[in-house]
Amino acid sequence: MAGVVETVSMADVDAARELLRDVVRPTPLEDSRWLAHRVGGPVHLKCENLQRAGSFKIRGAYVRIAGLSAAERANGVVAASAGNHAQGVALAASMLDTQATVFMPEGAAIVKERATRAYGADVRFVGSSLDEALLAARAFAAETGAVLIHPFDHPDVVAGQATVGTEILEQCPDVRTIVVGTGGGGLTAGIALAVHHNRPDVRVVGVQAERAAAFPGSLEAGRPVPLEQMATMADGIAVGCPGELPFDMIRKYVDSVTTVSEEALSRALVLLLERAKLVVEPAGAAAVAAVLEDPGAFEPPVVAVLSGGNIDPLLLLRVIRHGMAAAGRYLSLRVRVPDAPGGLAGLLSVLASVDANVLDVVHERTGASLSIDEVEIALQVETRGPEHCDRVLGTLGESGYAVTIMEN
């Protein structure tokens, strides 16, 4: 980590923090006893989901726009975002008296689109990915003279995001490991910069969704390498190619970049709701997902950054259901019973005897493998966890039922 020619300095970070003093809130650092129990030492949650506009993005967006000349602001600004950067740019633009145009990929969360419009931005949909939206934003900038506010690949943006790192070091002076969700890399690069200059002994770990993980391959290749495809619920970190500046900084300052599964993301989101009473989006839960998947890999005290909390309520419902299934809280079954009066009642009675709550029942009377006197019943059952699932399945087997477990 030595001998680095820097494109963002700590003087830039200090200036950004002074600029943001009355703009952003120093977000709280919450203790997490349930995570500490798994890790074997203190774990804290840096709650950027409670930041203005619902994520850390206002920090970098405000620093970038505040650095524009009056003439540049008169032409407006343009951004590309799946939602959080959009809201940060829209809010910062409204505070600094300039017009924002934001290009979003089709399918962006409704709650993020509406919030962006509410801050006064003109929202336009294009393409199916952030990369396509970014191309459209660049074209708009070339055509109109609007200044592109890149979501992660600019020194001012990285300096603004780095203020999260300086806050962490002040709030938790004995921190040993900082874990942060990583998309294009601006937040991770900024935190790593602040940590490297103030506490080089602290380990910084980036976390990507395994279905949208551009950094591992890029780091191995020594240059940003675009992904051919992505498919993740964590739209906030679904970036197909790292930024040049963040990539260079992460390569120099970040100790490792790991990946987490979709199941781990949804489990982390549900646990944050249940145990911490905190609402986060899937990308915002990435750091916690990594800690849950491999708690022994992170030396405590650990700070996990909750990067954003902007999630559509309908998506939240689906993710909660997915997370509960991943945690063994749902059990989907197909059970054959005699096609006779009382057949279903008998099955439900057995399930009731082991406190399994039936959520859904579907009869299927036709099928090549079914006997003429049989019916197959598809059930979705709510359980209390893996041990309860085993108990339910064991009791059904002991009662003589042929059971097929289905994927949730």
GROMACS .gro file of C-alpha atoms in nm:
model
  408
    1MET     CA    1   0.000   0.000   0.000
    2ALA     CA    2   0.302   0.234  -0.013
    3GLY     CA    3   0.441   0.455  -0.289
    4VAL     CA    4   0.105   0.547  -0.437
    5VAL     CA    5   0.057   0.840  -0.673
    6GLU     CA    6  -0.284   0.962  -0.563
    7THR     CA    7  -0.560   1.116  -0.766
    8VAL     CA    8  -0.767   1.186  -0.454
    9SER     CA    9  -0.585   1.321  -0.148
   10MET     CA   10  -0.678   1.342   0.218
   11ALA     CA   11  -0.682   1.719   0.171
   12ASP     CA   12  -0.965   1.659  -0.080
   13VAL     CA   13  -1.146   1.442   0.175
   14ASP     CA   14  -1.103   1.699   0.453
   15ALA     CA   15  -1.236   1.972   0.222
   16ALA     CA   16  -1.532   1.752   0.129
   17ARG     CA   17  -1.612   1.693   0.493
   18GLU     CA   18  -1.609   2.064   0.570
   19LEU     CA   19  -1.831   2.130   0.268
   20LEU     CA   20  -2.077   1.863   0.379
   21ARG     CA   21  -2.085   1.969   0.744
   22ASP     CA   22  -2.433   2.126   0.723
   23VAL     CA   23  -2.553   1.916   0.428
   24VAL     CA   24  -2.540   1.553   0.542
   25ARG     CA   25  -2.597   1.398   0.881
   26PRO     CA   26  -2.321   1.199   1.052
   27THR     CA   27  -2.507   0.869   1.044
   28PRO     CA   28  -2.522   0.657   1.361
   29LEU     CA   29  -2.305   0.357   1.437
   30GLU     CA   30  -2.531   0.096   1.594
   31ASP     CA   31  -2.405  -0.197   1.802
   32SER     CA   32  -2.514  -0.540   1.680
   33ARG     CA   33  -2.506  -0.802   1.956
   34TRP     CA   34  -2.657  -1.071   1.731
   35LEU     CA   35  -2.373  -1.031   1.479
   36ALA     CA   36  -2.114  -0.994   1.756
   37HIS     CA   37  -2.217  -1.334   1.890
   38ARG     CA   38  -2.137  -1.491   1.552
   39VAL     CA   39  -1.811  -1.306   1.497
   40GLY     CA   40  -1.683  -1.343   1.853
   41GLY     CA   41  -1.630  -0.973   1.912
   42PRO     CA   42  -1.793  -0.631   1.865
   43VAL     CA   43  -1.979  -0.562   1.540
   44HIS     CA   44  -2.124  -0.222   1.453
   45LEU     CA   45  -2.356  -0.111   1.173
   46LYS     CA   46  -2.280   0.218   0.995
   47CYS     CA   47  -2.631   0.330   0.906
   48GLU     CA   48  -2.603   0.518   0.577
   49ASN     CA   49  -2.954   0.386   0.507
   50LEU     CA   50  -3.060   0.666   0.745
   51GLN     CA   51  -2.874   0.933   0.545
   52ARG     CA   52  -3.058   1.210   0.358
   53ALA     CA   53  -3.211   1.068   0.039
   54GLY     CA   54  -3.170   0.721   0.187
   55SER     CA   55  -2.807   0.643   0.104
   56PHE     CA   56  -2.447   0.766   0.110
   57LYS     CA   57  -2.480   0.902  -0.247
   58ILE     CA   58  -2.571   1.258  -0.144
   59ARG     CA   59  -2.214   1.298  -0.013
   60GLY     CA   60  -2.034   1.254  -0.344
   61ALA     CA   61  -2.307   1.414  -0.554
   62TYR     CA   62  -2.310   1.733  -0.348
   63VAL     CA   63  -1.929   1.768  -0.351
   64ARG     CA   64  -1.920   1.720  -0.728
   65ILE     CA   65  -2.197   1.969  -0.809
   66ALA     CA   66  -2.074   2.225  -0.556
   67GLY     CA   67  -1.742   2.229  -0.742
   68LEU     CA   68  -1.902   2.338  -1.071
   69SER     CA   69  -1.880   2.695  -1.195
   70ALA     CA   70  -2.188   2.915  -1.225
   71ALA     CA   71  -2.178   2.869  -1.602
   72GLU     CA   72  -2.164   2.492  -1.570
   73ARG     CA   73  -2.455   2.487  -1.327
   74ALA     CA   74  -2.657   2.701  -1.567
   75ASN     CA   75  -2.641   2.416  -1.820
   76GLY     CA   76  -2.772   2.168  -1.563
   77VAL     CA   77  -2.639   1.829  -1.463
   78VAL     CA   78  -2.714   1.478  -1.585
   79ALA     CA   79  -2.671   1.140  -1.418
   80ALA     CA   80  -2.735   0.771  -1.474
   81SER     CA   81  -2.855   0.560  -1.185
   82ALA     CA   82  -3.072   0.269  -1.074
   83GLY     CA   83  -3.194   0.493  -0.795
   84ASN     CA   84  -2.968   0.597  -0.507
   85HIS     CA   85  -2.726   0.812  -0.708
   86ALA     CA   86  -3.031   0.955  -0.885
   87GLN     CA   87  -3.178   1.072  -0.556
   88GLY     CA   88  -2.844   1.205  -0.435
   89VAL     CA   89  -2.792   1.405  -0.754
   90ALA     CA   90  -3.151   1.531  -0.760
   91LEU     CA   91  -3.135   1.648  -0.398
   92ALA     CA   92  -2.792   1.806  -0.436
   93ALA     CA   93  -2.899   1.981  -0.758
   94SER     CA   94  -3.207   2.126  -0.589
   95MET     CA   95  -2.994   2.253  -0.299
   96LEU     CA   96  -2.743   2.411  -0.538
   97ASP     CA   97  -3.000   2.565  -0.777
   98THR     CA   98  -2.933   2.365  -1.090
   99GLN     CA   99  -3.154   2.138  -1.299
  100ALA     CA  100  -3.093   1.763  -1.293
  101THR     CA  101  -3.181   1.510  -1.563
  102VAL     CA  102  -3.151   1.146  -1.462
  103PHE     CA  103  -3.146   0.840  -1.687
  104MET     CA  104  -3.266   0.523  -1.519
  105PRO     CA  105  -3.269   0.167  -1.656
  106GLU     CA  106  -3.612   0.019  -1.722
  107GLY     CA  107  -3.732  -0.165  -1.415
  108ALA     CA  108  -3.574   0.073  -1.163
  109ALA     CA  109  -3.757   0.070  -0.830
  110ILE     CA  110  -4.071   0.283  -0.832
  111VAL     CA  111  -3.993   0.428  -0.491
  112LYS     CA  112  -3.656   0.551  -0.618
  113GLU     CA  113  -3.804   0.701  -0.935
  114ARG     CA  114  -4.074   0.888  -0.742
  115ALA     CA  115  -3.830   1.021  -0.486
  116THR     CA  116  -3.600   1.141  -0.764
  117ARG     CA  117  -3.886   1.326  -0.932
  118ALA     CA  118  -3.993   1.469  -0.595
  119TYR     CA  119  -3.651   1.633  -0.560
  120GLY     CA  120  -3.716   1.810  -0.892
  121ALA     CA  121  -3.524   1.599  -1.143
  122ASP     CA  122  -3.640   1.505  -1.493
  123VAL     CA  123  -3.636   1.123  -1.502
  124ARG     CA  124  -3.598   0.932  -1.829
  125PHE     CA  125  -3.592   0.554  -1.872
  126VAL     CA  126  -3.354   0.382  -2.112
  127GLY     CA  127  -3.210   0.033  -2.152
  128SER     CA  128  -3.203  -0.252  -1.903
  129SER     CA  129  -2.878  -0.180  -1.718
  130LEU     CA  130  -2.689   0.104  -1.554
  131ASP     CA  131  -2.428   0.086  -1.831
  132GLU     CA  132  -2.691   0.158  -2.098
  133ALA     CA  133  -2.833   0.443  -1.890
  134LEU     CA  134  -2.482   0.585  -1.854
  135LEU     CA  135  -2.433   0.582  -2.233
  136ALA     CA  136  -2.757   0.778  -2.271
  137ALA     CA  137  -2.648   1.025  -2.003
  138ARG     CA  138  -2.314   1.082  -2.180
  139ALA     CA  139  -2.496   1.144  -2.508
  140PHE     CA  140  -2.731   1.391  -2.336
  141ALA     CA  141  -2.433   1.574  -2.186
  142ALA     CA  142  -2.263   1.603  -2.527
  143GLU     CA  143  -2.584   1.730  -2.687
  144THR     CA  144  -2.695   1.982  -2.424
  145GLY     CA  145  -2.381   2.088  -2.238
  146ALA     CA  146  -2.511   1.944  -1.911
  147VAL     CA  147  -2.235   1.821  -1.679
  148LEU     CA  148  -2.228   1.447  -1.624
  149ILE     CA  149  -2.224   1.358  -1.254
  150HIS     CA  150  -2.074   1.013  -1.266
  151PRO     CA  151  -2.195   0.775  -0.992
  152PHE     CA  152  -1.844   0.667  -0.890
  153ASP     CA  153  -1.567   0.751  -1.137
  154HIS     CA  154  -1.469   1.107  -1.039
  155PRO     CA  155  -1.230   1.244  -0.772
  156ASP     CA  156  -1.495   1.474  -0.617
  157VAL     CA  157  -1.741   1.186  -0.586
  158VAL     CA  158  -1.483   0.958  -0.427
  159ALA     CA  159  -1.376   1.236  -0.188
  160GLY     CA  160  -1.736   1.284  -0.080
  161GLN     CA  161  -1.791   0.914  -0.022
  162ALA     CA  162  -1.463   0.898   0.173
  163THR     CA  163  -1.624   1.104   0.449
  164VAL     CA  164  -1.807   0.784   0.550
  165GLY     CA  165  -1.465   0.639   0.631
  166THR     CA  166  -1.354   0.936   0.841
  167GLU     CA  167  -1.678   0.915   1.041
  168ILE     CA  168  -1.625   0.543   1.104
  169LEU     CA  169  -1.274   0.600   1.235
  170GLU     CA  170  -1.398   0.869   1.473
  171GLN     CA  171  -1.702   0.671   1.590
  172CYS     CA  172  -1.512   0.343   1.636
  173PRO     CA  173  -1.144   0.420   1.707
  174ASP     CA  174  -1.062   0.055   1.780
  175VAL     CA  175  -1.209  -0.082   1.454
  176ARG     CA  176  -1.009  -0.364   1.296
  177THR     CA  177  -1.219  -0.450   0.989
  178ILE     CA  178  -1.453  -0.242   0.772
  179VAL     CA  179  -1.685  -0.429   0.537
  180VAL     CA  180  -1.861  -0.241   0.257
  181GLY     CA  181  -2.085  -0.330  -0.038
  182THR     CA  182  -1.917  -0.257  -0.371
  183GLY     CA  183  -2.065  -0.171  -0.709
  184GLY     CA  184  -1.865   0.069  -0.924
  185GLY     CA  185  -1.631   0.118  -0.631
  186GLY     CA  186  -1.665   0.483  -0.530
  187LEU     CA  187  -1.771   0.422  -0.169
  188THR     CA  188  -1.524   0.139  -0.113
  189ALA     CA  189  -1.238   0.337  -0.269
  190GLY     CA  190  -1.319   0.644  -0.060
  191ILE     CA  191  -1.342   0.454   0.268
  192ALA     CA  192  -1.020   0.266   0.187
  193LEU     CA  193  -0.840   0.594   0.115
  194ALA     CA  194  -0.944   0.746   0.449
  195VAL     CA  195  -0.851   0.428   0.634
  196HIS     CA  196  -0.513   0.390   0.460
  197HIS     CA  197  -0.405   0.742   0.553
  198ASN     CA  198  -0.533   0.740   0.910
  199ARG     CA  199  -0.530   0.374   1.020
  200PRO     CA  200  -0.332   0.156   0.777
  201ASP     CA  201  -0.363  -0.133   1.023
  202VAL     CA  202  -0.741  -0.153   0.960
  203ARG     CA  203  -0.853  -0.410   0.704
  204VAL     CA  204  -1.105  -0.303   0.437
  205VAL     CA  205  -1.314  -0.568   0.260
  206GLY     CA  206  -1.535  -0.502  -0.041
  207VAL     CA  207  -1.844  -0.717  -0.103
  208GLN     CA  208  -2.016  -0.780  -0.435
  209ALA     CA  209  -2.324  -0.980  -0.532
  210GLU     CA  210  -2.185  -1.296  -0.694
  211ARG     CA  211  -2.421  -1.251  -0.991
  212ALA     CA  212  -2.286  -0.900  -1.055
  213ALA     CA  213  -1.924  -0.924  -0.946
  214ALA     CA  214  -1.699  -0.731  -1.183
  215PHE     CA  215  -1.415  -0.665  -0.939
  216PRO     CA  216  -1.274  -1.016  -0.878
  217GLY     CA  217  -1.208  -1.079  -1.247
  218SER     CA  218  -1.089  -0.723  -1.302
  219LEU     CA  219  -0.845  -0.739  -1.013
  220GLU     CA  220  -0.710  -1.067  -1.144
  221ALA     CA  221  -0.667  -0.915  -1.491
  222GLY     CA  222  -0.512  -0.595  -1.355
  223ARG     CA  223  -0.763  -0.372  -1.533
  224PRO     CA  224  -1.141  -0.309  -1.536
  225VAL     CA  225  -1.309  -0.592  -1.726
  226PRO     CA  226  -1.680  -0.562  -1.812
  227LEU     CA  227  -1.920  -0.841  -1.726
  228GLU     CA  228  -2.116  -1.005  -2.006
  229GLN     CA  229  -2.431  -1.029  -1.795
  230MET     CA  230  -2.570  -0.958  -1.449
  231ALA     CA  231  -2.874  -1.080  -1.258
  232THR     CA  232  -2.910  -0.974  -0.896
  233MET     CA  233  -3.171  -0.830  -0.662
  234ALA     CA  234  -2.902  -0.587  -0.539
  235ASP     CA  235  -2.953  -0.325  -0.809
  236GLY     CA  236  -2.759  -0.065  -0.610
  237ILE     CA  237  -2.432  -0.256  -0.664
  238ALA     CA  238  -2.514  -0.408  -1.004
  239VAL     CA  239  -2.242  -0.236  -1.207
  240GLY     CA  240  -2.107  -0.415  -1.511
  241CYS     CA  241  -1.759  -0.261  -1.508
  242PRO     CA  242  -1.554  -0.092  -1.233
  243GLY     CA  243  -1.464   0.273  -1.271
  244GLU     CA  244  -1.103   0.345  -1.366
  245LEU     CA  245  -1.035   0.566  -1.063
  246PRO     CA  246  -1.206   0.346  -0.801
  247PHE     CA  247  -1.045   0.036  -0.952
  248ASP     CA  248  -0.698   0.184  -0.918
  249MET     CA  249  -0.764   0.288  -0.557
  250ILE     CA  250  -0.925  -0.043  -0.460
  251ARG     CA  251  -0.634  -0.235  -0.613
  252LYS     CA  252  -0.395  -0.031  -0.397
  253TYR     CA  253  -0.588   0.011  -0.073
  254VAL     CA  254  -0.850  -0.263  -0.031
  255ASP     CA  255  -0.739  -0.588   0.130
  256SER     CA  256  -0.988  -0.817  -0.043
  257VAL     CA  257  -1.311  -0.828  -0.241
  258THR     CA  258  -1.551  -1.113  -0.170
  259THR     CA  259  -1.890  -1.215  -0.312
  260VAL     CA  260  -2.222  -1.318  -0.159
  261SER     CA  261  -2.515  -1.517  -0.294
  262GLU     CA  262  -2.869  -1.395  -0.351
  263GLU     CA  263  -2.981  -1.614  -0.061
  264ALA     CA  264  -2.724  -1.451   0.168
  265LEU     CA  265  -2.841  -1.104   0.066
  266SER     CA  266  -3.205  -1.182   0.140
  267ARG     CA  267  -3.122  -1.355   0.471
  268ALA     CA  268  -2.920  -1.052   0.579
  269LEU     CA  269  -3.200  -0.813   0.486
  270VAL     CA  270  -3.454  -1.015   0.688
  271LEU     CA  271  -3.224  -1.036   0.990
  272LEU     CA  272  -3.161  -0.661   0.980
  273LEU     CA  273  -3.537  -0.611   0.987
  274GLU     CA  274  -3.595  -0.862   1.264
  275ARG     CA  275  -3.296  -0.804   1.489
  276ALA     CA  276  -3.179  -0.447   1.421
  277LYS     CA  277  -3.516  -0.297   1.322
  278LEU     CA  278  -3.344  -0.140   1.022
  279VAL     CA  279  -3.486  -0.124   0.668
  280VAL     CA  280  -3.220  -0.168   0.400
  281GLU     CA  281  -3.222  -0.252   0.031
  282PRO     CA  282  -3.046  -0.569  -0.089
  283ALA     CA  283  -2.730  -0.377  -0.185
  284GLY     CA  284  -2.732  -0.215   0.158
  285ALA     CA  285  -2.730  -0.558   0.321
  286ALA     CA  286  -2.425  -0.688   0.129
  287ALA     CA  287  -2.172  -0.622   0.405
  288VAL     CA  288  -2.386  -0.797   0.666
  289ALA     CA  289  -2.443  -1.088   0.425
  290ALA     CA  290  -2.067  -1.136   0.398
  291VAL     CA  291  -2.023  -1.134   0.775
  292LEU     CA  292  -2.306  -1.386   0.816
  293GLU     CA  293  -2.164  -1.620   0.551
  294ASP     CA  294  -1.811  -1.631   0.696
  295PRO     CA  295  -1.801  -1.466   1.040
  296GLY     CA  296  -1.455  -1.600   1.114
  297ALA     CA  297  -1.305  -1.407   0.823
  298PHE     CA  298  -1.353  -1.067   0.988
  299GLU     CA  299  -1.140  -0.962   1.283
  300PRO     CA  300  -1.343  -0.764   1.538
  301PRO     CA  301  -1.427  -0.494   1.610
  302VAL     CA  302  -1.605  -0.498   1.274
  303VAL     CA  303  -1.797  -0.214   1.109
  304ALA     CA  304  -2.043  -0.321   0.838
  305VAL     CA  305  -2.166  -0.035   0.620
  306LEU     CA  306  -2.541  -0.033   0.544
  307SER     CA  307  -2.509   0.172   0.226
  308GLY     CA  308  -2.874   0.235   0.141
  309GLY     CA  309  -3.234   0.185   0.249
  310ASN     CA  310  -3.434   0.274  -0.062
  311ILE     CA  311  -3.643  -0.033  -0.139
  312ASP     CA  312  -3.978  -0.065  -0.310
  313PRO     CA  313  -4.236  -0.214  -0.068
  314LEU     CA  314  -4.334  -0.482  -0.320
  315LEU     CA  315  -3.971  -0.583  -0.368
  316LEU     CA  316  -3.931  -0.581   0.010
  317LEU     CA  317  -4.215  -0.833   0.040
  318ARG     CA  318  -4.056  -1.060  -0.221
  319VAL     CA  319  -3.712  -1.034  -0.064
  320ILE     CA  320  -3.850  -1.108   0.282
  321ARG     CA  321  -4.019  -1.417   0.147
  322HIS     CA  322  -3.698  -1.521  -0.032
  323GLY     CA  323  -3.494  -1.459   0.281
  324MET     CA  324  -3.729  -1.657   0.502
  325ALA     CA  325  -3.716  -1.948   0.256
  326ALA     CA  326  -3.336  -1.932   0.253
  327ALA     CA  327  -3.340  -1.942   0.634
  328GLY     CA  328  -3.563  -2.251   0.639
  329ARG     CA  329  -3.872  -2.057   0.743
  330TYR     CA  330  -4.080  -2.179   0.448
  331LEU     CA  331  -4.126  -2.536   0.331
  332SER     CA  332  -4.283  -2.620  -0.006
  333LEU     CA  333  -4.411  -2.978  -0.031
  334ARG     CA  334  -4.604  -3.214  -0.253
  335VAL     CA  335  -4.783  -3.486  -0.061
  336ARG     CA  336  -4.988  -3.777  -0.197
  337VAL     CA  337  -5.304  -3.867  -0.007
  338PRO     CA  338  -5.600  -4.097  -0.078
  339ASP     CA  339  -5.865  -3.926  -0.289
  340ALA     CA  340  -6.133  -3.984  -0.028
  341PRO     CA  341  -6.328  -3.779   0.226
  342GLY     CA  342  -6.105  -3.675   0.512
  343GLY     CA  343  -5.778  -3.715   0.320
  344LEU     CA  344  -5.689  -3.346   0.330
  345ALA     CA  345  -5.820  -3.304   0.684
  346GLY     CA  346  -5.594  -3.586   0.803
  347LEU     CA  347  -5.287  -3.427   0.642
  348LEU     CA  348  -5.366  -3.087   0.790
  349SER     CA  349  -5.416  -3.245   1.130
  350VAL     CA  350  -5.068  -3.396   1.118
  351LEU     CA  351  -4.920  -3.057   1.024
  352ALA     CA  352  -5.111  -2.889   1.305
  353SER     CA  353  -4.973  -3.142   1.554
  354VAL     CA  354  -4.621  -3.012   1.487
  355ASP     CA  355  -4.721  -2.643   1.483
  356ALA     CA  356  -4.663  -2.597   1.109
  357ASN     CA  357  -4.867  -2.308   0.971
  358VAL     CA  358  -5.015  -2.384   0.627
  359LEU     CA  359  -5.001  -2.081   0.397
  360ASP     CA  360  -5.127  -2.229   0.071
  361VAL     CA  361  -5.295  -2.551  -0.048
  362VAL     CA  362  -5.349  -2.669  -0.407
  363HIS     CA  363  -5.516  -2.999  -0.512
  364GLU     CA  364  -5.390  -3.177  -0.823
  365ARG     CA  365  -5.602  -3.473  -0.930
  366THR     CA  366  -5.455  -3.538  -1.275
  367GLY     CA  367  -5.108  -3.663  -1.355
  368ALA     CA  368  -4.952  -3.958  -1.532
  369SER     CA  369  -4.784  -4.078  -1.213
  370LEU     CA  370  -5.095  -4.054  -0.996
  371SER     CA  371  -5.312  -4.356  -0.926
  372ILE     CA  372  -5.682  -4.318  -0.990
  373ASP     CA  373  -5.752  -4.313  -0.615
  374GLU     CA  374  -5.480  -4.062  -0.528
  375VAL     CA  375  -5.460  -3.684  -0.515
  376GLU     CA  376  -5.144  -3.478  -0.488
  377ILE     CA  377  -5.154  -3.179  -0.259
  378ALA     CA  378  -4.908  -2.892  -0.301
  379LEU     CA  379  -4.852  -2.710   0.026
  380GLN     CA  380  -4.652  -2.411   0.140
  381VAL     CA  381  -4.586  -2.428   0.511
  382GLU     CA  382  -4.440  -2.168   0.747
  383THR     CA  383  -4.189  -2.304   0.998
  384ARG     CA  384  -3.960  -2.169   1.269
  385GLY     CA  385  -3.636  -2.273   1.102
  386PRO     CA  386  -3.432  -2.572   0.977
  387GLU     CA  387  -3.482  -2.785   1.289
  388HIS     CA  388  -3.857  -2.733   1.275
  389CYS     CA  389  -3.852  -2.824   0.903
  390ASP     CA  390  -3.682  -3.153   0.989
  391ARG     CA  391  -3.943  -3.220   1.256
  392VAL     CA  392  -4.229  -3.152   1.013
  393LEU     CA  393  -4.082  -3.381   0.748
  394GLY     CA  394  -4.008  -3.654   1.001
  395THR     CA  395  -4.362  -3.648   1.139
  396LEU     CA  396  -4.513  -3.666   0.789
  397GLY     CA  397  -4.293  -3.965   0.708
  398GLU     CA  398  -4.383  -4.140   1.032
  399SER     CA  399  -4.751  -4.084   0.947
  400GLY     CA  400  -4.709  -4.270   0.619
  401TYR     CA  401  -4.712  -3.979   0.375
  402ALA     CA  402  -4.501  -3.977   0.060
  403VAL     CA  403  -4.346  -3.630   0.052
  404THR     CA  404  -4.158  -3.445  -0.221
  405ILE     CA  405  -3.975  -3.126  -0.121
  406MET     CA  406  -4.002  -2.847  -0.379
  407GLU     CA  407  -3.776  -2.548  -0.435
  408ASN     CA  408  -3.913  -2.229  -0.277
   0.00000   0.00000   0.00000
